[in-house]
XYZ file of C-alpha atoms in Angstrom:
177
model
C -20.558 -90.307 -78.811
C -18.872 -87.938 -81.261
C -18.748 -90.319 -84.212
C -21.422 -92.860 -83.377
C -18.974 -95.544 -84.454
C -19.804 -98.687 -82.419
C -16.143 -99.738 -82.536
C -15.210 -96.869 -80.196
C -17.956 -97.855 -77.781
C -16.562 -101.393 -77.814
C -13.059 -100.083 -77.077
C -14.290 -97.865 -74.247
C -16.303 -100.714 -72.743
C -13.326 -103.081 -72.894
C -11.062 -100.500 -71.238
C -13.638 -99.895 -68.465
C -14.154 -103.609 -67.826
C -10.384 -104.132 -67.792
C -9.861 -101.318 -65.306
C -12.560 -102.744 -63.051
C -10.424 -105.900 -62.629
C -7.703 -103.767 -60.992
C -10.000 -102.132 -58.424
C -10.189 -102.975 -54.734
C -13.010 -101.604 -52.581
C -11.893 -100.488 -49.151
C -14.122 -98.589 -46.712
C -16.346 -97.240 -49.483
C -13.396 -96.051 -51.559
C -11.596 -97.470 -54.561
C -7.909 -98.170 -54.808
C -6.290 -99.859 -57.738
C -3.047 -101.565 -58.606
C -1.821 -101.448 -54.983
C 1.281 -103.602 -54.813
C 1.353 -104.020 -58.596
C 3.139 -100.755 -59.340
C 6.867 -101.495 -59.159
C 8.719 -99.811 -56.307
C 11.706 -98.173 -57.958
C 14.268 -95.962 -56.241
C 14.023 -92.437 -57.611
C 10.521 -93.079 -58.980
C 7.556 -94.688 -57.218
C 8.439 -95.485 -53.615
C 4.983 -96.680 -52.523
C 3.954 -99.389 -54.971
C 0.643 -97.587 -55.472
C -0.501 -95.236 -58.259
C 0.605 -91.669 -57.675
C -2.107 -89.032 -57.296
C -0.996 -86.890 -60.215
C -1.033 -89.654 -62.812
C -4.206 -91.216 -61.350
C -6.129 -88.152 -62.557
C -6.674 -90.161 -65.729
C -8.549 -92.960 -63.996
C -10.748 -90.586 -61.986
C -11.718 -88.717 -65.151
C -12.242 -91.956 -67.071
C -14.662 -93.371 -64.496
C -16.667 -90.132 -64.299
C -16.704 -89.606 -68.082
C -17.719 -93.161 -68.850
C -20.454 -93.027 -66.231
C -21.761 -89.804 -67.794
C -21.720 -91.538 -71.212
C -23.551 -94.596 -69.849
C -20.564 -96.920 -70.248
C -19.915 -99.596 -67.596
C -19.629 -97.471 -64.451
C -22.475 -96.690 -62.053
C -23.213 -93.765 -59.765
C -21.978 -95.972 -56.915
C -18.659 -96.499 -58.713
C -18.200 -92.747 -59.193
C -19.081 -92.194 -55.522
C -16.356 -94.636 -54.500
C -13.766 -92.851 -56.644
C -15.019 -89.601 -55.124
C -14.505 -91.131 -51.698
C -10.936 -92.002 -52.661
C -10.409 -88.319 -53.403
C -12.213 -86.842 -50.401
C -11.512 -89.489 -47.746
C -8.056 -90.821 -48.625
C -6.157 -88.359 -50.825
C -7.360 -85.143 -49.121
C -5.967 -84.378 -45.649
C -9.458 -83.312 -44.373
C -8.396 -79.710 -43.751
C -10.455 -76.890 -45.235
C -8.058 -74.261 -43.922
C -4.936 -75.939 -45.363
C -6.055 -78.560 -47.908
C -3.397 -80.938 -49.136
C -3.521 -83.982 -51.385
C -1.330 -87.001 -50.759
C 1.365 -88.040 -53.192
C -0.275 -91.452 -53.705
C -3.905 -92.589 -53.964
C -3.548 -94.793 -50.884
C -2.870 -91.672 -48.767
C 0.903 -92.095 -48.571
C 3.158 -89.073 -48.795
C 6.361 -90.924 -49.554
C 8.434 -89.061 -52.141
C 7.530 -89.517 -55.791
C 10.306 -89.077 -58.349
C 11.859 -85.677 -57.590
C 8.926 -84.574 -55.400
C 9.985 -85.057 -51.794
C 7.484 -82.716 -50.122
C 4.333 -84.255 -48.648
C 1.490 -83.317 -50.982
C 3.830 -82.021 -53.666
C 2.574 -84.634 -56.127
C -1.039 -83.833 -55.249
C -1.970 -82.479 -58.656
C -5.777 -82.708 -58.917
C -6.805 -80.393 -61.755
C -6.484 -82.948 -64.562
C -9.170 -85.430 -63.510
C -9.920 -85.574 -59.798
C -11.628 -82.194 -60.266
C -14.433 -83.649 -62.443
C -15.686 -85.621 -59.447
C -17.214 -82.403 -58.122
C -20.075 -82.941 -60.558
C -21.039 -86.062 -58.600
C -19.899 -85.187 -55.069
C -20.902 -82.114 -53.088
C -17.893 -82.625 -50.826
C -15.476 -82.856 -53.787
C -16.974 -79.718 -55.349
C -16.648 -77.816 -52.075
C -13.040 -78.966 -51.713
C -12.243 -77.852 -55.266
C -13.833 -74.445 -54.666
C -11.889 -73.960 -51.430
C -8.643 -75.042 -53.079
C -9.198 -72.766 -56.081
C -9.955 -69.777 -53.860
C -6.915 -70.429 -51.677
C -4.647 -70.725 -54.728
C -5.885 -67.327 -55.864
C -5.587 -65.577 -52.489
C -3.357 -67.407 -50.000
C 0.333 -66.867 -49.532
C 2.447 -68.827 -49.112
C 0.861 -71.915 -50.666
C 1.403 -75.402 -49.278
C 3.007 -77.979 -51.607
C -0.327 -79.332 -52.905
C -1.862 -75.963 -53.684
C 1.394 -74.800 -55.281
C 1.345 -77.908 -57.528
C -2.089 -76.840 -58.800
C -1.341 -73.102 -59.062
C -0.033 -72.931 -62.627
C -1.963 -70.974 -65.229
C -3.154 -74.355 -66.572
C -4.319 -75.398 -63.120
C -6.256 -72.181 -62.541
C -7.951 -72.336 -65.936
C -8.766 -76.023 -65.579
C -10.097 -75.688 -62.032
C -12.244 -72.628 -62.760
C -13.715 -74.211 -65.885
C -14.368 -77.502 -64.162
C -15.992 -75.836 -61.159
C -18.441 -74.246 -63.589
C -18.928 -77.484 -65.589
C -19.613 -79.435 -62.404
C -22.530 -77.116 -61.600
C -24.106 -77.633 -65.030
C -26.201 -80.764 -64.721
């Protein structure tokens, strides 16, 4: 979009189509690369993408949809369902986000605490533009980070100055349609 160069559109389209080949639909949600990620002691113990690093895919799907590249509203809804129905623990009073996108809380690298690898402010947060439930969850999480004490492992993972800036800005962006 920025340059109008058709080569970049071709690249983006190829990346999106390639990612789609890794996706599995399960109960209205997307998972990807389950069983493909190597299980390595001291690293990934689940064999599924970890929630923190999977921010990139969530943002990619939403951004490409918004740019009219490959993904549909239904695709974004399924990624949103991954966030709100699998990763989130369904608690509004103590929201936590699993360490892996399949809902597992096995340790990830040096993060042993359940939900400690539940970083959501670098991509999962943009889904609030397309999901009322995701936006509500982000708003609740942001407010709790600002006011609650002590914070659970997931909220603490998102409580850095970067996390607060990113979440507040994205909450506003998500409301601008």
